mmCIF file of C-alpha atoms in Angstrom:
data_model
loop_
_atom_site.group_PDB
_atom_site.id
_atom_site.type_symbol
_atom_site.label_atom_id
_atom_site.label_comp_id
_atom_site.label_asym_id
_atom_site.label_seq_id
_atom_site.Cartn_x
_atom_site.Cartn_y
_atom_site.Cartn_z
ATOM 1 C CA UNK A 1 32.994 100.268 121.904
ATOM 2 C CA UNK A 2 30.146 102.897 120.201
ATOM 3 C CA UNK A 3 28.957 105.790 120.257
ATOM 4 C CA UNK A 4 26.414 106.561 122.302
ATOM 5 C CA UNK A 5 23.378 108.142 121.482
ATOM 6 C CA UNK A 6 20.542 109.821 123.852
ATOM 7 C CA UNK A 7 22.182 109.559 127.459
ATOM 8 C CA UNK A 8 25.221 108.545 128.730
ATOM 9 C CA UNK A 9 26.226 105.243 130.193
ATOM 10 C CA UNK A 10 26.673 105.086 133.710
ATOM 11 C CA UNK A 11 30.621 105.636 134.800
ATOM 12 C CA UNK A 12 32.174 102.235 136.038
ATOM 13 C CA UNK A 13 32.463 102.767 140.435
ATOM 14 C CA UNK A 14 34.167 100.684 143.136
ATOM 15 C CA UNK A 15 31.553 98.382 143.977
ATOM 16 C CA UNK A 16 30.206 96.964 141.210
ATOM 17 C CA UNK A 17 30.253 93.546 139.046
ATOM 18 C CA UNK A 18 31.425 95.767 136.254
ATOM 19 C CA UNK A 19 34.096 97.243 137.932
ATOM 20 C CA UNK A 20 35.661 94.367 139.233
ATOM 21 C CA UNK A 21 35.780 92.777 136.288
ATOM 22 C CA UNK A 22 38.104 95.680 135.137
ATOM 23 C CA UNK A 23 40.299 95.334 138.022
ATOM 24 C CA UNK A 24 40.459 92.379 137.331
ATOM 25 C CA UNK A 25 41.178 92.698 134.080
ATOM 26 C CA UNK A 26 43.664 95.944 134.619
ATOM 27 C CA UNK A 27 45.682 93.454 136.915
ATOM 28 C CA UNK A 28 46.991 91.195 134.528
ATOM 29 C CA UNK A 29 47.583 93.627 131.496
ATOM 30 C CA UNK A 30 49.750 95.917 133.880
ATOM 31 C CA UNK A 31 51.508 91.976 135.352
ATOM 32 C CA UNK A 32 51.946 91.121 131.745
ATOM 33 C CA UNK A 33 53.504 94.025 130.700
ATOM 34 C CA UNK A 34 56.043 94.277 133.437
ATOM 35 C CA UNK A 35 56.658 90.804 133.218
ATOM 36 C CA UNK A 36 57.626 91.251 130.009
ATOM 37 C CA UNK A 37 59.593 94.610 129.991
ATOM 38 C CA UNK A 38 61.207 94.243 133.011
ATOM 39 C CA UNK A 39 62.297 89.922 133.004
ATOM 40 C CA UNK A 40 65.869 90.717 131.780
ATOM 41 C CA UNK A 41 66.598 93.308 134.332
ATOM 42 C CA UNK A 42 68.218 90.909 136.919
ATOM 43 C CA UNK A 43 69.425 89.018 133.713
ATOM 44 C CA UNK A 44 71.678 92.148 132.683
ATOM 45 C CA UNK A 45 75.029 90.337 134.620
ATOM 46 C CA UNK A 46 73.686 87.577 132.541
ATOM 47 C CA UNK A 47 74.281 88.823 129.571
ATOM 48 C CA UNK A 48 77.444 90.193 129.953
ATOM 49 C CA UNK A 49 78.583 87.147 130.504
ATOM 50 C CA UNK A 50 76.745 85.165 127.807
ATOM 51 C CA UNK A 51 77.436 87.594 124.988
ATOM 52 C CA UNK A 52 80.859 88.649 126.251
ATOM 53 C CA UNK A 53 79.197 92.927 126.701
ATOM 54 C CA UNK A 54 79.908 95.619 129.053
ATOM 55 C CA UNK A 55 76.964 96.673 131.485
ATOM 56 C CA UNK A 56 75.654 99.392 129.856
ATOM 57 C CA UNK A 57 75.652 96.858 126.060
ATOM 58 C CA UNK A 58 73.946 95.253 128.741
ATOM 59 C CA UNK A 59 71.323 97.373 129.742
ATOM 60 C CA UNK A 60 71.177 97.714 126.075
ATOM 61 C CA UNK A 61 68.664 94.846 126.386
ATOM 62 C CA UNK A 62 66.356 96.734 128.374
ATOM 63 C CA UNK A 63 66.530 100.457 126.720
ATOM 64 C CA UNK A 64 66.166 99.094 123.599
ATOM 65 C CA UNK A 65 62.637 98.656 124.819
ATOM 66 C CA UNK A 66 61.662 100.899 127.166
ATOM 67 C CA UNK A 67 62.644 103.598 123.839
ATOM 68 C CA UNK A 68 60.972 102.000 121.099
ATOM 69 C CA UNK A 69 58.174 101.327 123.944
ATOM 70 C CA UNK A 70 58.566 105.298 124.546
ATOM 71 C CA UNK A 71 58.260 106.643 120.976
ATOM 72 C CA UNK A 72 55.702 104.350 119.504
ATOM 73 C CA UNK A 73 52.796 104.820 122.139
ATOM 74 C CA UNK A 74 53.337 108.095 120.720
ATOM 75 C CA UNK A 75 51.708 106.894 117.244
ATOM 76 C CA UNK A 76 49.208 103.949 118.824
ATOM 77 C CA UNK A 77 47.759 106.592 121.447
ATOM 78 C CA UNK A 78 46.432 108.023 118.101
ATOM 79 C CA UNK A 79 45.933 104.498 116.489
ATOM 80 C CA UNK A 80 43.623 104.099 119.679
ATOM 81 C CA UNK A 81 41.190 107.137 118.989
ATOM 82 C CA UNK A 82 39.965 105.334 115.620
ATOM 83 C CA UNK A 83 40.224 101.960 116.461
ATOM 84 C CA UNK A 84 39.013 101.849 119.612
ATOM 85 C CA UNK A 85 41.137 101.122 123.248
ATOM 86 C CA UNK A 86 40.532 97.624 124.165
ATOM 87 C CA UNK A 87 40.918 96.136 120.487
ATOM 88 C CA UNK A 88 44.350 97.644 120.442
ATOM 89 C CA UNK A 89 44.957 96.737 124.404
ATOM 90 C CA UNK A 90 44.168 92.975 123.828
ATOM 91 C CA UNK A 91 45.878 92.950 120.716
ATOM 92 C CA UNK A 92 49.054 94.303 122.142
ATOM 93 C CA UNK A 93 49.400 91.496 125.191
ATOM 94 C CA UNK A 94 49.307 88.836 123.087
ATOM 95 C CA UNK A 95 51.884 90.067 120.188
ATOM 96 C CA UNK A 96 54.232 91.053 123.077
ATOM 97 C CA UNK A 97 53.565 87.602 124.705
ATOM 98 C CA UNK A 98 54.193 85.709 121.895
ATOM 99 C CA UNK A 99 57.511 88.233 120.775
ATOM 100 C CA UNK A 100 58.595 87.249 124.518
ATOM 101 C CA UNK A 101 58.762 83.217 123.432
ATOM 102 C CA UNK A 102 60.891 84.554 120.336
ATOM 103 C CA UNK A 103 63.667 86.365 121.994
ATOM 104 C CA UNK A 104 63.967 82.916 124.676
ATOM 105 C CA UNK A 105 65.458 81.193 120.839
ATOM 106 C CA UNK A 106 67.744 84.269 119.891
ATOM 107 C CA UNK A 107 70.648 82.675 118.654
ATOM 108 C CA UNK A 108 73.372 85.964 119.336
ATOM 109 C CA UNK A 109 72.707 89.145 120.713
ATOM 110 C CA UNK A 110 71.894 91.095 118.308
ATOM 111 C CA UNK A 111 68.694 89.097 118.106
ATOM 112 C CA UNK A 112 67.529 89.393 121.081
ATOM 113 C CA UNK A 113 67.786 93.027 120.846
ATOM 114 C CA UNK A 114 65.865 93.289 117.768
ATOM 115 C CA UNK A 115 62.966 91.237 119.427
ATOM 116 C CA UNK A 116 63.240 93.485 122.675
ATOM 117 C CA UNK A 117 62.896 96.193 120.167
ATOM 118 C CA UNK A 118 60.014 95.283 118.443
ATOM 119 C CA UNK A 119 59.418 93.491 122.274
ATOM 120 C CA UNK A 120 59.397 97.606 123.055
ATOM 121 C CA UNK A 121 57.210 98.082 119.739
ATOM 122 C CA UNK A 122 54.035 95.886 120.956
ATOM 123 C CA UNK A 123 53.649 96.766 124.332
ATOM 124 C CA UNK A 124 53.036 100.691 123.659
ATOM 125 C CA UNK A 125 49.592 99.580 122.427
ATOM 126 C CA UNK A 126 48.912 99.128 125.920
ATOM 127 C CA UNK A 127 50.069 101.856 128.874
ATOM 128 C CA UNK A 128 48.544 104.690 127.539
ATOM 129 C CA UNK A 129 45.835 103.414 126.246
ATOM 130 C CA UNK A 130 44.878 102.085 129.789
ATOM 131 C CA UNK A 131 45.124 105.118 130.856
ATOM 132 C CA UNK A 132 42.488 106.444 128.096
ATOM 133 C CA UNK A 133 40.233 104.086 129.251
ATOM 134 C CA UNK A 134 40.202 104.697 132.823
ATOM 135 C CA UNK A 135 39.608 107.779 132.452
ATOM 136 C CA UNK A 136 36.961 107.881 130.386
ATOM 137 C CA UNK A 137 35.229 104.791 131.646
ATOM 138 C CA UNK A 138 35.458 105.225 135.826
ATOM 139 C CA UNK A 139 33.909 107.094 137.846
ATOM 140 C CA UNK A 140 35.649 110.033 139.031
ATOM 141 C CA UNK A 141 35.847 109.122 142.617
ATOM 142 C CA UNK A 142 37.221 105.574 141.904
ATOM 143 C CA UNK A 143 39.533 106.536 139.131
ATOM 144 C CA UNK A 144 42.928 106.500 141.787
ATOM 145 C CA UNK A 145 41.816 103.088 142.589
ATOM 146 C CA UNK A 146 41.455 101.895 138.881
ATOM 147 C CA UNK A 147 45.031 103.353 138.055
ATOM 148 C CA UNK A 148 46.409 102.197 140.983
ATOM 149 C CA UNK A 149 45.123 98.237 140.644
ATOM 150 C CA UNK A 150 47.051 98.508 137.415
ATOM 151 C CA UNK A 151 50.123 99.770 138.988
ATOM 152 C CA UNK A 152 50.087 97.238 140.941
ATOM 153 C CA UNK A 153 49.355 94.875 138.338
ATOM 154 C CA UNK A 154 52.876 96.542 137.075
ATOM 155 C CA UNK A 155 54.845 95.719 140.007
ATOM 156 C CA UNK A 156 53.114 92.028 140.721
ATOM 157 C CA UNK A 157 54.595 91.940 136.827
ATOM 158 C CA UNK A 158 57.913 92.955 137.201
ATOM 159 C CA UNK A 159 57.860 91.159 140.401
ATOM 160 C CA UNK A 160 57.725 87.445 139.035
ATOM 161 C CA UNK A 161 59.588 88.909 136.090
ATOM 162 C CA UNK A 162 62.323 89.213 138.245
ATOM 163 C CA UNK A 163 61.235 85.942 140.424
ATOM 164 C CA UNK A 164 60.622 83.858 137.645
ATOM 165 C CA UNK A 165 63.597 84.540 135.946
ATOM 166 C CA UNK A 166 66.156 83.954 138.985
ATOM 167 C CA UNK A 167 64.818 81.407 139.776
ATOM 168 C CA UNK A 168 65.355 79.626 136.052
ATOM 169 C CA UNK A 169 67.767 80.536 135.782
ATOM 170 C CA UNK A 170 70.000 78.987 138.559
ATOM 171 C CA UNK A 171 67.489 75.632 137.591
ATOM 172 C CA UNK A 172 68.139 75.457 133.854
ATOM 173 C CA UNK A 173 69.040 78.667 131.757
ATOM 174 C CA UNK A 174 67.958 82.570 130.723
ATOM 175 C CA UNK A 175 65.993 81.258 127.322
ATOM 176 C CA UNK A 176 63.853 78.934 129.697
ATOM 177 C CA UNK A 177 63.447 82.090 132.158
ATOM 178 C CA UNK A 178 62.386 84.407 129.358
ATOM 179 C CA UNK A 179 60.022 81.795 127.871
ATOM 180 C CA UNK A 180 57.784 81.374 130.520
ATOM 181 C CA UNK A 181 57.580 84.731 130.966
ATOM 182 C CA UNK A 182 56.206 84.556 127.788
ATOM 183 C CA UNK A 183 53.910 82.108 128.375
ATOM 184 C CA UNK A 184 52.433 84.036 131.576
ATOM 185 C CA UNK A 185 51.675 86.784 129.284
ATOM 186 C CA UNK A 186 50.224 85.243 126.848
ATOM 187 C CA UNK A 187 47.923 83.789 130.036
ATOM 188 C CA UNK A 188 47.454 87.354 131.351
ATOM 189 C CA UNK A 189 46.534 88.267 127.421
ATOM 190 C CA UNK A 190 43.834 85.866 127.922
ATOM 191 C CA UNK A 191 42.208 87.194 131.079
ATOM 192 C CA UNK A 192 42.147 90.983 130.502
ATOM 193 C CA UNK A 193 40.660 89.826 126.573
ATOM 194 C CA UNK A 194 37.818 87.681 128.668
ATOM 195 C CA UNK A 195 37.734 90.294 131.504
ATOM 196 C CA UNK A 196 37.779 93.971 130.441
ATOM 197 C CA UNK A 197 34.831 95.509 129.851
ATOM 198 C CA UNK A 198 33.703 97.155 126.289
ATOM 199 C CA UNK A 199 33.998 100.712 126.067
ATOM 200 C CA UNK A 200 30.842 102.758 126.706
ATOM 201 C CA UNK A 201 32.835 106.357 126.722
ATOM 202 C CA UNK A 202 34.778 105.743 123.660
ATOM 203 C CA UNK A 203 34.100 108.122 120.238
ATOM 204 C CA UNK A 204 35.804 106.862 117.642
ATOM 205 C CA UNK A 205 37.694 109.758 115.642
ATOM 206 C CA UNK A 206 39.398 110.222 111.869
ATOM 207 C CA UNK A 207 42.975 110.689 112.462
ATOM 208 C CA UNK A 208 44.336 113.479 111.204
ATOM 209 C CA UNK A 209 48.307 113.975 111.694
ATOM 210 C CA UNK A 210 48.183 117.465 111.926
ATOM 211 C CA UNK A 211 45.102 117.074 114.999
ATOM 212 C CA UNK A 212 47.684 114.597 116.670
ATOM 213 C CA UNK A 213 49.960 117.593 116.132
ATOM 214 C CA UNK A 214 48.390 120.871 117.761
ATOM 215 C CA UNK A 215 47.004 118.011 120.988
ATOM 216 C CA UNK A 216 50.595 117.550 121.758
ATOM 217 C CA UNK A 217 50.836 120.941 121.630
ATOM 218 C CA UNK A 218 47.955 121.260 123.665
ATOM 219 C CA UNK A 219 49.236 119.338 126.631
ATOM 220 C CA UNK A 220 52.882 120.862 126.201
ATOM 221 C CA UNK A 221 51.595 124.328 125.893
ATOM 222 C CA UNK A 222 49.844 123.822 130.099
ATOM 223 C CA UNK A 223 52.434 123.860 132.567
ATOM 224 C CA UNK A 224 50.666 121.350 134.757
ATOM 225 C CA UNK A 225 51.210 118.894 132.715
ATOM 226 C CA UNK A 226 55.059 119.279 131.674
ATOM 227 C CA UNK A 227 55.589 119.707 135.188
ATOM 228 C CA UNK A 228 54.343 115.777 134.664
ATOM 229 C CA UNK A 229 55.482 114.655 132.058
ATOM 230 C CA UNK A 230 58.713 115.530 133.957
ATOM 231 C CA UNK A 231 58.016 113.818 136.938
ATOM 232 C CA UNK A 232 57.909 110.946 134.789
ATOM 233 C CA UNK A 233 60.726 110.901 133.243
ATOM 234 C CA UNK A 234 62.830 112.143 136.310
ATOM 235 C CA UNK A 235 61.665 109.211 138.360
ATOM 236 C CA UNK A 236 61.103 106.290 136.423
ATOM 237 C CA UNK A 237 65.046 107.348 135.098
ATOM 238 C CA UNK A 238 65.810 106.449 138.872
ATOM 239 C CA UNK A 239 64.040 104.038 139.202
ATOM 240 C CA UNK A 240 64.849 102.094 136.641
ATOM 241 C CA UNK A 241 68.625 103.072 137.320
ATOM 242 C CA UNK A 242 68.447 101.733 140.513
ATOM 243 C CA UNK A 243 67.684 98.171 139.742
ATOM 244 C CA UNK A 244 69.492 98.083 136.665
ATOM 245 C CA UNK A 245 72.181 97.903 138.519
ATOM 246 C CA UNK A 246 71.364 96.509 141.525
ATOM 247 C CA UNK A 247 72.058 92.967 140.307
ATOM 248 C CA UNK A 248 76.118 93.952 139.513
ATOM 249 C CA UNK A 249 76.118 95.417 143.322
ATOM 250 C CA UNK A 250 74.685 91.971 144.777
ATOM 251 C CA UNK A 251 76.188 89.106 142.548
ATOM 252 C CA UNK A 252 80.114 90.372 143.896
ATOM 253 C CA UNK A 253 81.680 90.420 146.604
ATOM 254 C CA UNK A 254 80.788 90.347 149.658
ATOM 255 C CA UNK A 255 77.384 89.070 149.079
ATOM 256 C CA UNK A 256 77.846 86.921 145.865
ATOM 257 C CA UNK A 257 74.818 86.286 146.282
ATOM 258 C CA UNK A 258 72.522 83.775 143.106
ATOM 259 C CA UNK A 259 70.537 84.733 140.500
ATOM 260 C CA UNK A 260 67.234 83.231 142.959
ATOM 261 C CA UNK A 261 68.758 84.719 145.646
ATOM 262 C CA UNK A 262 68.310 88.207 143.856
ATOM 263 C CA UNK A 263 65.367 87.472 142.588
ATOM 264 C CA UNK A 264 64.070 86.712 145.954
ATOM 265 C CA UNK A 265 64.954 90.115 147.181
ATOM 266 C CA UNK A 266 63.596 91.633 144.133
ATOM 267 C CA UNK A 267 59.778 90.606 145.685
ATOM 268 C CA UNK A 268 59.701 93.974 147.191
ATOM 269 C CA UNK A 269 58.006 94.716 144.158
ATOM 270 C CA UNK A 270 55.052 93.782 146.821
ATOM 271 C CA UNK A 271 55.373 96.786 148.689
ATOM 272 C CA UNK A 272 55.186 98.726 145.331
ATOM 273 C CA UNK A 273 51.490 96.831 144.834
ATOM 274 C CA UNK A 274 50.243 98.398 147.887
ATOM 275 C CA UNK A 275 51.646 101.230 148.130
ATOM 276 C CA UNK A 276 49.564 102.439 144.765
ATOM 277 C CA UNK A 277 46.282 101.639 145.663
ATOM 278 C CA UNK A 278 47.211 102.753 148.789
ATOM 279 C CA UNK A 279 48.940 106.029 147.822
ATOM 280 C CA UNK A 280 46.555 106.247 145.082
ATOM 281 C CA UNK A 281 43.735 105.971 147.258
ATOM 282 C CA UNK A 282 45.020 108.067 150.134
ATOM 283 C CA UNK A 283 45.639 111.510 147.796
ATOM 284 C CA UNK A 284 42.061 111.253 146.320
ATOM 285 C CA UNK A 285 41.061 112.196 150.203
ATOM 286 C CA UNK A 286 43.668 114.603 150.964
ATOM 287 C CA UNK A 287 44.876 115.908 147.530
ATOM 288 C CA UNK A 288 47.146 114.609 145.070
ATOM 289 C CA UNK A 289 49.671 117.627 145.671
ATOM 290 C CA UNK A 290 49.736 116.910 149.403
ATOM 291 C CA UNK A 291 50.850 113.644 148.403
ATOM 292 C CA UNK A 292 53.307 113.359 145.293
ATOM 293 C CA UNK A 293 56.042 115.165 146.996
ATOM 294 C CA UNK A 294 56.306 112.848 150.363
ATOM 295 C CA UNK A 295 56.534 109.960 148.080
ATOM 296 C CA UNK A 296 59.504 111.428 146.828
ATOM 297 C CA UNK A 297 61.144 112.391 149.825
ATOM 298 C CA UNK A 298 60.696 108.287 150.989
ATOM 299 C CA UNK A 299 62.465 107.688 147.637
ATOM 300 C CA UNK A 300 65.264 109.581 148.602
ATOM 301 C CA UNK A 301 65.576 108.545 152.252
ATOM 302 C CA UNK A 302 64.897 104.730 150.614
ATOM 303 C CA UNK A 303 68.152 105.983 148.167
ATOM 304 C CA UNK A 304 70.647 106.604 151.262
ATOM 305 C CA UNK A 305 69.654 103.971 152.575
ATOM 306 C CA UNK A 306 70.691 101.562 150.190
ATOM 307 C CA UNK A 307 74.319 102.763 150.101
ATOM 308 C CA UNK A 308 75.155 101.193 153.627
ATOM 309 C CA UNK A 309 76.818 97.643 153.471
ATOM 310 C CA UNK A 310 74.629 95.315 155.460
ATOM 311 C CA UNK A 311 72.366 93.700 153.343
ATOM 312 C CA UNK A 312 69.280 94.096 155.952
ATOM 313 C CA UNK A 313 69.439 98.107 155.114
ATOM 314 C CA UNK A 314 70.235 97.501 151.690
ATOM 315 C CA UNK A 315 66.826 95.692 151.737
ATOM 316 C CA UNK A 316 64.922 98.166 153.690
ATOM 317 C CA UNK A 317 66.272 100.677 151.250
ATOM 318 C CA UNK A 318 65.065 98.995 148.739
ATOM 319 C CA UNK A 319 61.690 98.427 150.323
ATOM 320 C CA UNK A 320 61.324 102.541 150.792
ATOM 321 C CA UNK A 321 62.286 103.604 147.151
ATOM 322 C CA UNK A 322 60.042 100.928 145.904
ATOM 323 C CA UNK A 323 57.208 102.071 147.651
ATOM 324 C CA UNK A 324 57.801 105.840 146.841
ATOM 325 C CA UNK A 325 57.850 105.324 143.411
ATOM 326 C CA UNK A 326 54.812 103.374 142.708
ATOM 327 C CA UNK A 327 53.499 105.797 145.070
ATOM 328 C CA UNK A 328 54.529 108.501 142.598
ATOM 329 C CA UNK A 329 53.425 106.879 139.754
ATOM 330 C CA UNK A 330 49.847 106.551 140.681
ATOM 331 C CA UNK A 331 49.769 109.301 141.921
ATOM 332 C CA UNK A 332 50.716 111.246 138.871
ATOM 333 C CA UNK A 333 49.645 108.885 135.725
ATOM 334 C CA UNK A 334 45.880 109.373 136.717
ATOM 335 C CA UNK A 335 46.122 113.135 137.984
ATOM 336 C CA UNK A 336 47.188 113.322 133.735
ATOM 337 C CA UNK A 337 43.936 111.806 132.972
ATOM 338 C CA UNK A 338 42.328 114.248 135.170
ATOM 339 C CA UNK A 339 44.237 117.721 134.020
ATOM 340 C CA UNK A 340 43.915 117.036 130.558
ATOM 341 C CA UNK A 341 40.699 118.373 129.419
ATOM 342 C CA UNK A 342 40.387 116.311 125.742
ATOM 343 C CA UNK A 343 42.341 114.007 123.801
ATOM 344 C CA UNK A 344 43.280 112.183 126.847
ATOM 345 C CA UNK A 345 45.271 109.133 124.736
ATOM 346 C CA UNK A 346 47.532 111.452 123.563
ATOM 347 C CA UNK A 347 48.414 113.158 127.052
ATOM 348 C CA UNK A 348 48.491 109.492 128.688
ATOM 349 C CA UNK A 349 51.297 108.850 125.543
ATOM 350 C CA UNK A 350 53.082 111.996 126.149
ATOM 351 C CA UNK A 351 53.421 110.917 130.128
ATOM 352 C CA UNK A 352 54.352 107.376 128.880
ATOM 353 C CA UNK A 353 56.992 109.239 126.261
ATOM 354 C CA UNK A 354 58.855 110.384 128.980
ATOM 355 C CA UNK A 355 58.426 107.824 131.568
ATOM 356 C CA UNK A 356 59.973 105.026 129.258
ATOM 357 C CA UNK A 357 62.511 107.748 128.045
ATOM 358 C CA UNK A 358 64.155 108.380 131.489
ATOM 359 C CA UNK A 359 64.123 104.115 131.376
ATOM 360 C CA UNK A 360 65.942 103.751 128.446
ATOM 361 C CA UNK A 361 68.044 106.668 128.811
ATOM 362 C CA UNK A 362 69.446 107.394 131.819
ATOM 363 C CA UNK A 363 68.705 103.640 132.666
ATOM 364 C CA UNK A 364 71.508 103.026 129.910
ATOM 365 C CA UNK A 365 73.533 106.248 131.225
ATOM 366 C CA UNK A 366 73.761 104.660 134.722
ATOM 367 C CA UNK A 367 76.344 102.002 133.313
ATOM 368 C CA UNK A 368 78.773 104.704 132.635
ATOM 369 C CA UNK A 369 78.488 105.656 136.163
ATOM 370 C CA UNK A 370 78.697 101.695 137.495
ATOM 371 C CA UNK A 371 81.778 101.400 134.909
ATOM 372 C CA UNK A 372 83.480 104.439 136.351
ATOM 373 C CA UNK A 373 82.203 104.994 140.387
ATOM 374 C CA UNK A 374 80.499 101.584 141.159
ATOM 375 C CA UNK A 375 77.600 101.649 142.949
ATOM 376 C CA UNK A 376 78.129 105.720 144.866
ATOM 377 C CA UNK A 377 78.606 106.996 141.170
ATOM 378 C CA UNK A 378 74.901 105.175 140.251
ATOM 379 C CA UNK A 379 73.173 106.858 143.544
ATOM 380 C CA UNK A 380 75.083 110.525 142.814
ATOM 381 C CA UNK A 381 73.441 110.227 139.466
ATOM 382 C CA UNK A 382 69.522 108.680 141.292
ATOM 383 C CA UNK A 383 69.598 111.033 144.106
ATOM 384 C CA UNK A 384 70.532 114.383 141.450
ATOM 385 C CA UNK A 385 67.166 112.785 139.408
ATOM 386 C CA UNK A 386 65.118 112.791 142.331
ATOM 387 C CA UNK A 387 66.295 116.320 143.339
ATOM 388 C CA UNK A 388 64.829 118.136 140.641
ATOM 389 C CA UNK A 389 61.762 115.958 141.067
ATOM 390 C CA UNK A 390 61.232 116.730 144.200
ATOM 391 C CA UNK A 391 61.481 120.870 142.535
ATOM 392 C CA UNK A 392 59.018 119.972 140.558
ATOM 393 C CA UNK A 393 56.592 118.442 142.580
ATOM 394 C CA UNK A 394 56.520 121.395 144.846
ATOM 395 C CA UNK A 395 56.082 123.883 141.761
ATOM 396 C CA UNK A 396 52.853 121.254 141.080
ATOM 397 C CA UNK A 397 52.074 122.482 144.772
ATOM 398 C CA UNK A 398 51.014 126.067 143.763
ATOM 399 C CA UNK A 399 50.238 125.530 140.269
ATOM 400 C CA UNK A 400 45.824 126.129 140.115
ATOM 401 C CA UNK A 401 43.808 123.912 138.752
ATOM 402 C CA UNK A 402 41.714 124.070 135.190
ATOM 403 C CA UNK A 403 38.862 123.483 136.474
ATOM 404 C CA UNK A 404 38.009 124.465 139.802
ATOM 405 C CA UNK A 405 36.189 121.567 140.903
ATOM 406 C CA UNK A 406 39.244 119.604 140.300
ATOM 407 C CA UNK A 407 40.481 119.190 143.628
ATOM 408 C CA UNK A 408 44.054 117.937 144.088
ATOM 409 C CA UNK A 409 44.989 118.254 140.469
ATOM 410 C CA UNK A 410 47.526 121.548 138.944
#
């Protein structure tokens, strides 16, 4: 992590040993982020019962984390410009894993919410910084693959968080389950620390609030970036809402599934691992603007299929929604790094700010729709978000690139 002199070092390319180490580190970091952040999602009905709170209030255990994550990333993205990418990423992983272990021992509902709030703050040092690291250190042709692997780690982490917590909650308790996720997070933090290559294209910058505000204003002034930020809010808001209240639906009659069974159903997150890498590579070959809207259509189709009462059809719907979301997120997140010409960490932070803001606000709003209209109400809310996202994707198709040779960029 130093300022280079003379000829710039070669950027990381797929197939090289350094790129493989990078992949391991990014996968581990992505795993820990989603495992720690979303391990409480299948536990929302358990929290409602144990702490005697409503579905909307129970969702705060996730929404407070994602909301704090959204706002804190606006600061930590800039701190990484001063302190460096790798140190901040590694510190975030270790702190978040330790807080997850502490949250398992929370004596009451308010203390649990406090630890979840702090987890959102500590995790903020990872997502936006990882995006900036990849855009700086990886060859342009390999960026889609690298980000796909990071997001693939998100998918596996989300899967592990749900499956492990579901099974261990049935076998022991939710506290044992969450504590185990914290230990897995520590292991992932060690793997990322040991494997992530040092930055070779990072140039430290002094942090000035005026410069930060100028960078944000510059990014928000670009119509392409504004559209991508809107996509982040709409897609993530819809996706998290879909999964938040799916557990309530499947635990109720006529399904009455156990925590373990619901956790096993969430194994469809493996589809996200495949789609993030496959679609990222596909977008690199065909162009992002030609693929993004198709992923949103797949999400809408899955949402419609999941309306049926048949459990097999519900599973097919979950698969389609998950495939489409991770594919779309892989495209949009890598697109931001290419679209932003300067202050890439701030651009990534703004993207993820809207991404997690959608998770926290719409995720809790979905509880109101669930209480009033059940699953059809939740479906209507998510469908409205995805239809707007589809319109934004069509808008992105006609925007010219900021740099002419950036094929597929708006």
